Amino acid sequence: MPTDTQTASPERSHPMDVLKKFRIVVGAVRRHTRDLERACGIAGAQVWMLAAIVETPGITVSALSRALSIHVSTASNLIERLVQRGLVERLRCEDDRRAVRVRVTTEGKSVLANAPQPLRGLLLDALSRLPADTLSRLDGDLDCLIAHLNGGADVDAANEPL
């Protein structure tokens, strides 16, 4: 009978081995986020947002939430914290006074200059560099895993920063 660390069969990985790999991924993401926060003095999600705003100066809050795949309310809250710190500024759209655009300030750009790469997050960067077939397979496998969580999965968590 296999032990906890042995593989049950050559074709099937042992669940504990896979769990250990998840721990490695989560640990790497946490370390990178901690390094970002120490270097920049703001939360990792705020660094991620600053980087997205630098890429598209004058982006609207709703476009930013779509680009980052987060709720509009989450984007608004992150922007508010960045505005309070003087790292971004809000601008009313000339043609539609209801719409708000955001732009990174000089101080915000200097905060990003101190940030370790990748600014948009270690996991997103790694996923972006996977071959298309590997990423597609991983996507399907994660769907299968989520289905096996027996109702323990919060699908709304997909729209929250890590």
Short mmCIF file of N, CA and C in Angstrom, two decimals:
data_model
loop_
_atom_site.label_atom_id
_atom_site.label_comp_id
_atom_site.label_asym_id
_atom_site.label_seq_id
_atom_site.Cartn_x
_atom_site.Cartn_y
_atom_site.Cartn_z
N MET A 1 0.85 -1.19 0.00
CA MET A 1 0.00 0.00 0.00
C MET A 1 0.89 1.24 0.00
N PRO A 2 0.63 2.24 -0.85
CA PRO A 2 1.47 3.43 -0.92
C PRO A 2 1.34 4.28 0.34
N THR A 3 2.42 4.96 0.68
CA THR A 3 2.39 5.90 1.79
C THR A 3 1.88 7.23 1.29
N ASP A 4 1.77 8.22 2.20
CA ASP A 4 1.24 9.54 1.83
C ASP A 4 2.05 10.21 0.72
N THR A 5 3.32 9.95 0.64
CA THR A 5 4.14 10.65 -0.35
C THR A 5 4.40 9.82 -1.60
N GLN A 6 3.94 8.55 -1.61
CA GLN A 6 4.15 7.72 -2.78
C GLN A 6 2.99 7.87 -3.75
N THR A 7 3.27 7.59 -4.98
CA THR A 7 2.24 7.66 -6.01
C THR A 7 1.48 6.34 -6.04
N ALA A 8 0.14 6.41 -6.10
CA ALA A 8 -0.69 5.22 -6.10
C ALA A 8 -0.49 4.41 -7.38
N SER A 9 -0.32 5.05 -8.50
CA SER A 9 -0.06 4.38 -9.77
C SER A 9 0.76 5.33 -10.64
N PRO A 10 1.46 4.79 -11.64
CA PRO A 10 2.28 5.67 -12.49
C PRO A 10 1.46 6.73 -13.21
N GLU A 11 0.19 6.45 -13.52
CA GLU A 11 -0.63 7.40 -14.27
C GLU A 11 -1.28 8.46 -13.39
N ARG A 12 -1.40 8.21 -12.10
CA ARG A 12 -2.17 9.09 -11.22
C ARG A 12 -1.27 9.64 -10.12
N SER A 13 -1.21 10.96 -10.02
CA SER A 13 -0.45 11.60 -8.94
C SER A 13 -1.22 11.44 -7.64
N HIS A 14 -0.49 11.37 -6.58
CA HIS A 14 -1.11 11.29 -5.26
C HIS A 14 -1.63 12.68 -4.88
N PRO A 15 -2.84 12.77 -4.32
CA PRO A 15 -3.40 14.08 -3.96
C PRO A 15 -2.47 14.92 -3.08
N MET A 16 -1.73 14.29 -2.19
CA MET A 16 -0.83 15.05 -1.31
C MET A 16 0.30 15.69 -2.11
N ASP A 17 0.77 15.00 -3.15
CA ASP A 17 1.82 15.58 -4.00
C ASP A 17 1.30 16.82 -4.73
N VAL A 18 0.06 16.75 -5.20
CA VAL A 18 -0.54 17.89 -5.90
C VAL A 18 -0.76 19.04 -4.91
N LEU A 19 -1.23 18.71 -3.71
CA LEU A 19 -1.43 19.73 -2.68
C LEU A 19 -0.12 20.46 -2.39
N LYS A 20 0.97 19.73 -2.32
CA LYS A 20 2.28 20.35 -2.07
C LYS A 20 2.63 21.34 -3.19
N LYS A 21 2.27 21.01 -4.41
CA LYS A 21 2.55 21.92 -5.53
C LYS A 21 1.69 23.18 -5.43
N PHE A 22 0.43 23.03 -4.99
CA PHE A 22 -0.41 24.20 -4.75
C PHE A 22 0.23 25.08 -3.68
N ARG A 23 0.77 24.46 -2.64
CA ARG A 23 1.43 25.22 -1.57
C ARG A 23 2.62 26.00 -2.11
N ILE A 24 3.38 25.40 -3.02
CA ILE A 24 4.53 26.08 -3.62
C ILE A 24 4.06 27.31 -4.39
N VAL A 25 3.01 27.14 -5.20
CA VAL A 25 2.47 28.26 -5.99
C VAL A 25 1.97 29.36 -5.08
N VAL A 26 1.13 29.01 -4.10
CA VAL A 26 0.57 30.01 -3.19
C VAL A 26 1.68 30.70 -2.40
N GLY A 27 2.67 29.94 -1.96
CA GLY A 27 3.80 30.53 -1.22
C GLY A 27 4.58 31.52 -2.07
N ALA A 28 4.81 31.18 -3.33
CA ALA A 28 5.54 32.08 -4.23
C ALA A 28 4.75 33.37 -4.45
N VAL A 29 3.43 33.24 -4.62
CA VAL A 29 2.58 34.42 -4.82
C VAL A 29 2.61 35.29 -3.56
N ARG A 30 2.50 34.67 -2.40
CA ARG A 30 2.54 35.44 -1.14
C ARG A 30 3.86 36.17 -0.96
N ARG A 31 4.97 35.47 -1.24
CA ARG A 31 6.29 36.11 -1.10
C ARG A 31 6.43 37.29 -2.04
N HIS A 32 6.01 37.12 -3.29
CA HIS A 32 6.12 38.21 -4.25
C HIS A 32 5.26 39.40 -3.81
N THR A 33 4.05 39.11 -3.36
CA THR A 33 3.16 40.17 -2.89
C THR A 33 3.77 40.89 -1.69
N ARG A 34 4.33 40.14 -0.77
CA ARG A 34 4.99 40.74 0.40
C ARG A 34 6.16 41.61 -0.03
N ASP A 35 6.95 41.14 -0.99
CA ASP A 35 8.08 41.93 -1.50
C ASP A 35 7.59 43.23 -2.16
N LEU A 36 6.50 43.13 -2.93
CA LEU A 36 5.91 44.33 -3.55
C LEU A 36 5.48 45.33 -2.49
N GLU A 37 4.78 44.82 -1.47
CA GLU A 37 4.27 45.70 -0.42
C GLU A 37 5.39 46.37 0.36
N ARG A 38 6.45 45.63 0.63
CA ARG A 38 7.60 46.22 1.35
C ARG A 38 8.30 47.28 0.50
N ALA A 39 8.49 46.99 -0.77
CA ALA A 39 9.20 47.92 -1.65
C ALA A 39 8.39 49.19 -1.93
N CYS A 40 7.07 49.04 -2.01
CA CYS A 40 6.22 50.16 -2.43
C CYS A 40 5.49 50.85 -1.28
N GLY A 41 5.32 50.17 -0.18
CA GLY A 41 4.60 50.75 0.95
C GLY A 41 3.09 50.78 0.78
N ILE A 42 2.58 50.04 -0.19
CA ILE A 42 1.13 49.92 -0.40
C ILE A 42 0.80 48.45 -0.65
N ALA A 43 -0.48 48.13 -0.59
CA ALA A 43 -0.93 46.75 -0.79
C ALA A 43 -0.64 46.28 -2.21
N GLY A 44 -0.42 44.98 -2.35
CA GLY A 44 -0.14 44.39 -3.65
C GLY A 44 -1.21 44.69 -4.68
N ALA A 45 -2.48 44.65 -4.28
CA ALA A 45 -3.57 44.95 -5.21
C ALA A 45 -3.50 46.39 -5.68
N GLN A 46 -3.01 47.29 -4.82
CA GLN A 46 -2.87 48.69 -5.22
C GLN A 46 -1.73 48.85 -6.22
N VAL A 47 -0.66 48.09 -6.05
CA VAL A 47 0.44 48.11 -7.02
C VAL A 47 -0.07 47.62 -8.37
N TRP A 48 -0.83 46.55 -8.34
CA TRP A 48 -1.41 45.96 -9.55
C TRP A 48 -2.27 46.99 -10.27
N MET A 49 -3.07 47.73 -9.50
CA MET A 49 -3.94 48.74 -10.09
C MET A 49 -3.11 49.89 -10.66
N LEU A 50 -2.12 50.36 -9.92
CA LEU A 50 -1.25 51.43 -10.43
C LEU A 50 -0.63 51.04 -11.77
N ALA A 51 -0.13 49.80 -11.84
CA ALA A 51 0.49 49.33 -13.07
C ALA A 51 -0.50 49.35 -14.24
N ALA A 52 -1.73 48.95 -13.97
CA ALA A 52 -2.76 48.95 -15.03
C ALA A 52 -3.09 50.37 -15.47
N ILE A 53 -3.11 51.31 -14.53
CA ILE A 53 -3.42 52.70 -14.88
C ILE A 53 -2.28 53.31 -15.69
N VAL A 54 -1.04 52.99 -15.34
CA VAL A 54 0.11 53.48 -16.10
C VAL A 54 0.04 52.98 -17.55
N GLU A 55 -0.39 51.73 -17.72
CA GLU A 55 -0.49 51.15 -19.07
C GLU A 55 -1.54 51.86 -19.92
N THR A 56 -2.60 52.37 -19.26
CA THR A 56 -3.69 53.03 -19.98
C THR A 56 -4.07 54.32 -19.25
N PRO A 57 -3.27 55.38 -19.40
CA PRO A 57 -3.59 56.63 -18.71
C PRO A 57 -4.98 57.14 -19.08
N GLY A 58 -5.71 57.61 -18.09
CA GLY A 58 -7.05 58.13 -18.35
C GLY A 58 -8.12 57.05 -18.46
N ILE A 59 -7.79 55.84 -18.06
CA ILE A 59 -8.75 54.73 -18.11
C ILE A 59 -9.92 55.02 -17.17
N THR A 60 -11.11 54.58 -17.55
CA THR A 60 -12.27 54.76 -16.67
C THR A 60 -12.27 53.66 -15.61
N VAL A 61 -13.00 53.91 -14.53
CA VAL A 61 -13.08 52.95 -13.44
C VAL A 61 -13.69 51.64 -13.93
N SER A 62 -14.74 51.72 -14.73
CA SER A 62 -15.38 50.49 -15.21
C SER A 62 -14.45 49.71 -16.16
N ALA A 63 -13.72 50.41 -17.02
CA ALA A 63 -12.77 49.73 -17.91
C ALA A 63 -11.64 49.10 -17.10
N LEU A 64 -11.23 49.78 -16.05
CA LEU A 64 -10.18 49.25 -15.17
C LEU A 64 -10.66 47.98 -14.47
N SER A 65 -11.89 47.99 -13.99
CA SER A 65 -12.41 46.79 -13.32
C SER A 65 -12.48 45.62 -14.30
N ARG A 66 -12.86 45.89 -15.55
CA ARG A 66 -12.89 44.82 -16.55
C ARG A 66 -11.48 44.33 -16.86
N ALA A 67 -10.54 45.25 -17.01
CA ALA A 67 -9.16 44.88 -17.35
C ALA A 67 -8.52 44.02 -16.26
N LEU A 68 -8.88 44.28 -15.01
CA LEU A 68 -8.30 43.54 -13.89
C LEU A 68 -9.19 42.39 -13.44
N SER A 69 -10.35 42.26 -14.06
CA SER A 69 -11.32 41.22 -13.71
C SER A 69 -11.68 41.27 -12.22
N ILE A 70 -12.05 42.48 -11.77
CA ILE A 70 -12.50 42.69 -10.40
C ILE A 70 -13.82 43.46 -10.42
N HIS A 71 -14.55 43.42 -9.32
CA HIS A 71 -15.80 44.17 -9.22
C HIS A 71 -15.52 45.67 -9.33
N VAL A 72 -16.47 46.41 -9.88
CA VAL A 72 -16.34 47.86 -9.98
C VAL A 72 -16.18 48.46 -8.59
N SER A 73 -16.91 47.93 -7.60
CA SER A 73 -16.79 48.46 -6.23
C SER A 73 -15.39 48.23 -5.67
N THR A 74 -14.79 47.09 -5.98
CA THR A 74 -13.42 46.81 -5.54
C THR A 74 -12.46 47.79 -6.19
N ALA A 75 -12.64 48.02 -7.49
CA ALA A 75 -11.80 48.99 -8.20
C ALA A 75 -11.95 50.38 -7.60
N SER A 76 -13.18 50.78 -7.32
CA SER A 76 -13.43 52.11 -6.73
C SER A 76 -12.76 52.25 -5.37
N ASN A 77 -12.84 51.20 -4.55
CA ASN A 77 -12.20 51.24 -3.22
C ASN A 77 -10.69 51.33 -3.33
N LEU A 78 -10.11 50.57 -4.25
CA LEU A 78 -8.65 50.63 -4.44
C LEU A 78 -8.24 52.01 -4.93
N ILE A 79 -8.99 52.56 -5.87
CA ILE A 79 -8.69 53.89 -6.39
C ILE A 79 -8.78 54.93 -5.28
N GLU A 80 -9.79 54.83 -4.44
CA GLU A 80 -9.95 55.78 -3.34
C GLU A 80 -8.71 55.79 -2.44
N ARG A 81 -8.20 54.60 -2.12
CA ARG A 81 -6.99 54.53 -1.29
C ARG A 81 -5.79 55.15 -2.00
N LEU A 82 -5.69 54.92 -3.31
CA LEU A 82 -4.59 55.49 -4.08
C LEU A 82 -4.70 57.01 -4.18
N VAL A 83 -5.92 57.52 -4.32
CA VAL A 83 -6.15 58.97 -4.35
C VAL A 83 -5.76 59.58 -3.02
N GLN A 84 -6.17 58.96 -1.92
CA GLN A 84 -5.85 59.47 -0.58
C GLN A 84 -4.34 59.56 -0.35
N ARG A 85 -3.59 58.67 -0.97
CA ARG A 85 -2.13 58.68 -0.82
C ARG A 85 -1.44 59.56 -1.86
N GLY A 86 -2.22 60.15 -2.75
CA GLY A 86 -1.66 61.03 -3.77
C GLY A 86 -0.98 60.31 -4.91
N LEU A 87 -1.32 59.02 -5.10
CA LEU A 87 -0.66 58.22 -6.13
C LEU A 87 -1.42 58.23 -7.47
N VAL A 88 -2.71 58.52 -7.41
CA VAL A 88 -3.50 58.69 -8.63
C VAL A 88 -4.43 59.88 -8.44
N GLU A 89 -4.93 60.38 -9.55
CA GLU A 89 -5.92 61.45 -9.48
C GLU A 89 -7.11 61.08 -10.36
N ARG A 90 -8.27 61.53 -9.93
CA ARG A 90 -9.51 61.32 -10.68
C ARG A 90 -9.74 62.53 -11.59
N LEU A 91 -10.24 62.25 -12.77
CA LEU A 91 -10.56 63.31 -13.73
C LEU A 91 -11.96 63.05 -14.27
N ARG A 92 -12.80 64.07 -14.24
CA ARG A 92 -14.13 63.95 -14.84
C ARG A 92 -13.99 64.01 -16.36
N CYS A 93 -14.73 63.16 -17.04
CA CYS A 93 -14.71 63.16 -18.51
C CYS A 93 -15.39 64.43 -19.01
N GLU A 94 -14.78 65.04 -19.99
CA GLU A 94 -15.33 66.27 -20.56
C GLU A 94 -16.67 66.03 -21.25
N ASP A 95 -16.78 64.92 -21.99
CA ASP A 95 -17.99 64.65 -22.76
C ASP A 95 -19.09 63.96 -21.94
N ASP A 96 -18.73 63.32 -20.82
CA ASP A 96 -19.71 62.65 -19.97
C ASP A 96 -19.30 62.88 -18.52
N ARG A 97 -19.91 63.85 -17.89
CA ARG A 97 -19.52 64.26 -16.53
C ARG A 97 -19.74 63.15 -15.50
N ARG A 98 -20.53 62.13 -15.85
CA ARG A 98 -20.74 61.02 -14.91
C ARG A 98 -19.55 60.09 -14.87
N ALA A 99 -18.83 60.00 -15.96
CA ALA A 99 -17.69 59.08 -16.05
C ALA A 99 -16.46 59.68 -15.38
N VAL A 100 -15.70 58.81 -14.73
CA VAL A 100 -14.48 59.23 -14.06
C VAL A 100 -13.31 58.47 -14.66
N ARG A 101 -12.28 59.22 -14.99
CA ARG A 101 -11.03 58.62 -15.48
C ARG A 101 -9.98 58.77 -14.40
N VAL A 102 -8.99 57.90 -14.42
CA VAL A 102 -7.91 57.98 -13.43
C VAL A 102 -6.56 58.02 -14.12
N ARG A 103 -5.64 58.71 -13.47
CA ARG A 103 -4.30 58.88 -14.01
C ARG A 103 -3.31 58.80 -12.85
N VAL A 104 -2.18 58.16 -13.09
CA VAL A 104 -1.14 58.03 -12.06
C VAL A 104 -0.39 59.35 -11.95
N THR A 105 -0.13 59.78 -10.71
CA THR A 105 0.63 61.00 -10.47
C THR A 105 2.12 60.70 -10.55
N THR A 106 2.92 61.74 -10.50
CA THR A 106 4.38 61.58 -10.48
C THR A 106 4.79 60.74 -9.28
N GLU A 107 4.17 60.99 -8.15
CA GLU A 107 4.48 60.20 -6.94
C GLU A 107 4.12 58.73 -7.15
N GLY A 108 3.00 58.47 -7.81
CA GLY A 108 2.60 57.09 -8.10
C GLY A 108 3.61 56.39 -9.00
N LYS A 109 4.11 57.12 -9.98
CA LYS A 109 5.12 56.54 -10.88
C LYS A 109 6.40 56.23 -10.13
N SER A 110 6.77 57.07 -9.17
CA SER A 110 8.00 56.80 -8.40
C SER A 110 7.81 55.59 -7.49
N VAL A 111 6.60 55.38 -6.99
CA VAL A 111 6.33 54.17 -6.19
C VAL A 111 6.53 52.93 -7.06
N LEU A 112 6.01 52.95 -8.27
CA LEU A 112 6.16 51.81 -9.17
C LEU A 112 7.61 51.56 -9.56
N ALA A 113 8.39 52.62 -9.63
CA ALA A 113 9.80 52.47 -10.00
C ALA A 113 10.56 51.61 -8.99
N ASN A 114 10.07 51.56 -7.74
CA ASN A 114 10.72 50.77 -6.69
C ASN A 114 10.21 49.33 -6.63
N ALA A 115 9.20 49.02 -7.41
CA ALA A 115 8.54 47.72 -7.29
C ALA A 115 9.30 46.61 -8.00
N PRO A 116 9.40 45.45 -7.33
CA PRO A 116 9.98 44.29 -8.03
C PRO A 116 9.02 43.81 -9.12
N GLN A 117 9.57 43.28 -10.17
CA GLN A 117 8.77 42.76 -11.29
C GLN A 117 8.34 41.33 -10.98
N PRO A 118 7.28 40.85 -11.55
CA PRO A 118 6.34 41.54 -12.42
C PRO A 118 5.31 42.34 -11.61
N LEU A 119 4.97 43.52 -12.09
CA LEU A 119 4.04 44.39 -11.38
C LEU A 119 2.63 43.83 -11.34
N ARG A 120 2.21 43.15 -12.39
CA ARG A 120 0.83 42.65 -12.46
C ARG A 120 0.66 41.33 -11.71
N GLY A 121 1.70 40.87 -11.04
CA GLY A 121 1.57 39.66 -10.22
C GLY A 121 2.34 38.49 -10.80
N LEU A 122 2.92 37.73 -9.91
CA LEU A 122 3.74 36.59 -10.29
C LEU A 122 2.92 35.50 -10.98
N LEU A 123 1.75 35.20 -10.44
CA LEU A 123 0.93 34.12 -11.01
C LEU A 123 0.41 34.49 -12.40
N LEU A 124 -0.11 35.69 -12.56
CA LEU A 124 -0.60 36.11 -13.87
C LEU A 124 0.54 36.10 -14.89
N ASP A 125 1.71 36.54 -14.47
CA ASP A 125 2.87 36.54 -15.36
C ASP A 125 3.22 35.11 -15.78
N ALA A 126 3.25 34.20 -14.82
CA ALA A 126 3.59 32.80 -15.14
C ALA A 126 2.53 32.18 -16.05
N LEU A 127 1.26 32.43 -15.75
CA LEU A 127 0.18 31.90 -16.59
C LEU A 127 0.26 32.46 -18.01
N SER A 128 0.62 33.72 -18.14
CA SER A 128 0.72 34.37 -19.45
C SER A 128 1.84 33.77 -20.30
N ARG A 129 2.83 33.19 -19.64
CA ARG A 129 3.97 32.63 -20.38
C ARG A 129 3.81 31.14 -20.70
N LEU A 130 2.73 30.52 -20.22
CA LEU A 130 2.49 29.11 -20.53
C LEU A 130 2.10 28.94 -22.00
N PRO A 131 2.49 27.82 -22.61
CA PRO A 131 2.01 27.54 -23.96
C PRO A 131 0.48 27.45 -23.95
N ALA A 132 -0.15 27.82 -25.06
CA ALA A 132 -1.61 27.87 -25.14
C ALA A 132 -2.26 26.54 -24.76
N ASP A 133 -1.71 25.42 -25.23
CA ASP A 133 -2.32 24.13 -24.92
C ASP A 133 -2.20 23.79 -23.44
N THR A 134 -1.10 24.16 -22.81
CA THR A 134 -0.92 23.92 -21.38
C THR A 134 -1.90 24.76 -20.58
N LEU A 135 -2.04 26.03 -20.96
CA LEU A 135 -2.97 26.93 -20.26
C LEU A 135 -4.40 26.43 -20.41
N SER A 136 -4.76 25.99 -21.59
CA SER A 136 -6.11 25.47 -21.83
C SER A 136 -6.37 24.22 -20.99
N ARG A 137 -5.41 23.33 -20.94
CA ARG A 137 -5.54 22.10 -20.14
C ARG A 137 -5.66 22.44 -18.65
N LEU A 138 -4.83 23.38 -18.18
CA LEU A 138 -4.88 23.80 -16.78
C LEU A 138 -6.24 24.42 -16.46
N ASP A 139 -6.76 25.23 -17.36
CA ASP A 139 -8.07 25.86 -17.17
C ASP A 139 -9.15 24.79 -16.99
N GLY A 140 -9.15 23.80 -17.85
CA GLY A 140 -10.12 22.71 -17.74
C GLY A 140 -9.94 21.90 -16.47
N ASP A 141 -8.69 21.63 -16.12
CA ASP A 141 -8.42 20.86 -14.90
C ASP A 141 -8.86 21.63 -13.65
N LEU A 142 -8.66 22.94 -13.64
CA LEU A 142 -9.11 23.74 -12.50
C LEU A 142 -10.63 23.79 -12.43
N ASP A 143 -11.30 23.83 -13.58
CA ASP A 143 -12.77 23.74 -13.59
C ASP A 143 -13.22 22.45 -12.93
N CYS A 144 -12.55 21.36 -13.26
CA CYS A 144 -12.88 20.05 -12.69
C CYS A 144 -12.65 20.06 -11.18
N LEU A 145 -11.54 20.62 -10.74
CA LEU A 145 -11.23 20.71 -9.31
C LEU A 145 -12.29 21.53 -8.58
N ILE A 146 -12.65 22.67 -9.15
CA ILE A 146 -13.67 23.54 -8.54
C ILE A 146 -14.99 22.78 -8.41
N ALA A 147 -15.34 22.00 -9.42
CA ALA A 147 -16.58 21.22 -9.37
C ALA A 147 -16.55 20.19 -8.24
N HIS A 148 -15.37 19.71 -7.90
CA HIS A 148 -15.24 18.71 -6.83
C HIS A 148 -15.15 19.33 -5.44
N LEU A 149 -15.23 20.63 -5.34
CA LEU A 149 -15.19 21.27 -4.02
C LEU A 149 -16.53 21.18 -3.30
N ASN A 150 -17.51 20.55 -3.93
CA ASN A 150 -18.81 20.27 -3.30
C ASN A 150 -19.45 21.49 -2.66
N GLY A 151 -19.58 22.55 -3.41
CA GLY A 151 -20.24 23.74 -2.89
C GLY A 151 -19.34 24.61 -2.03
N GLY A 152 -18.12 24.21 -1.82
CA GLY A 152 -17.19 24.99 -1.00
C GLY A 152 -16.50 26.10 -1.77
N ALA A 153 -16.80 26.20 -3.05
CA ALA A 153 -16.16 27.22 -3.89
C ALA A 153 -17.03 28.47 -3.94
N ASP A 154 -16.41 29.60 -3.72
CA ASP A 154 -17.09 30.89 -3.82
C ASP A 154 -16.77 31.46 -5.19
N VAL A 155 -17.69 31.33 -6.13
CA VAL A 155 -17.41 31.79 -7.49
C VAL A 155 -17.19 33.29 -7.56
N ASP A 156 -17.73 34.04 -6.60
CA ASP A 156 -17.49 35.49 -6.57
C ASP A 156 -16.03 35.81 -6.27
N ALA A 157 -15.32 34.86 -5.66
CA ALA A 157 -13.90 35.07 -5.36
C ALA A 157 -13.08 35.23 -6.63
N ALA A 158 -13.61 34.80 -7.76
CA ALA A 158 -12.91 34.95 -9.04
C ALA A 158 -12.70 36.42 -9.39
N ASN A 159 -13.52 37.29 -8.82
CA ASN A 159 -13.43 38.73 -9.12
C ASN A 159 -12.80 39.53 -8.00
N GLU A 160 -12.02 38.87 -7.16
CA GLU A 160 -11.32 39.55 -6.07
C GLU A 160 -9.82 39.35 -6.26
N PRO A 161 -9.03 40.39 -5.99
CA PRO A 161 -7.58 40.22 -6.10
C PRO A 161 -7.07 39.19 -5.10
N LEU A 162 -6.01 38.49 -5.45
CA LEU A 162 -5.40 37.55 -4.50
C LEU A 162 -4.72 38.29 -3.38
#
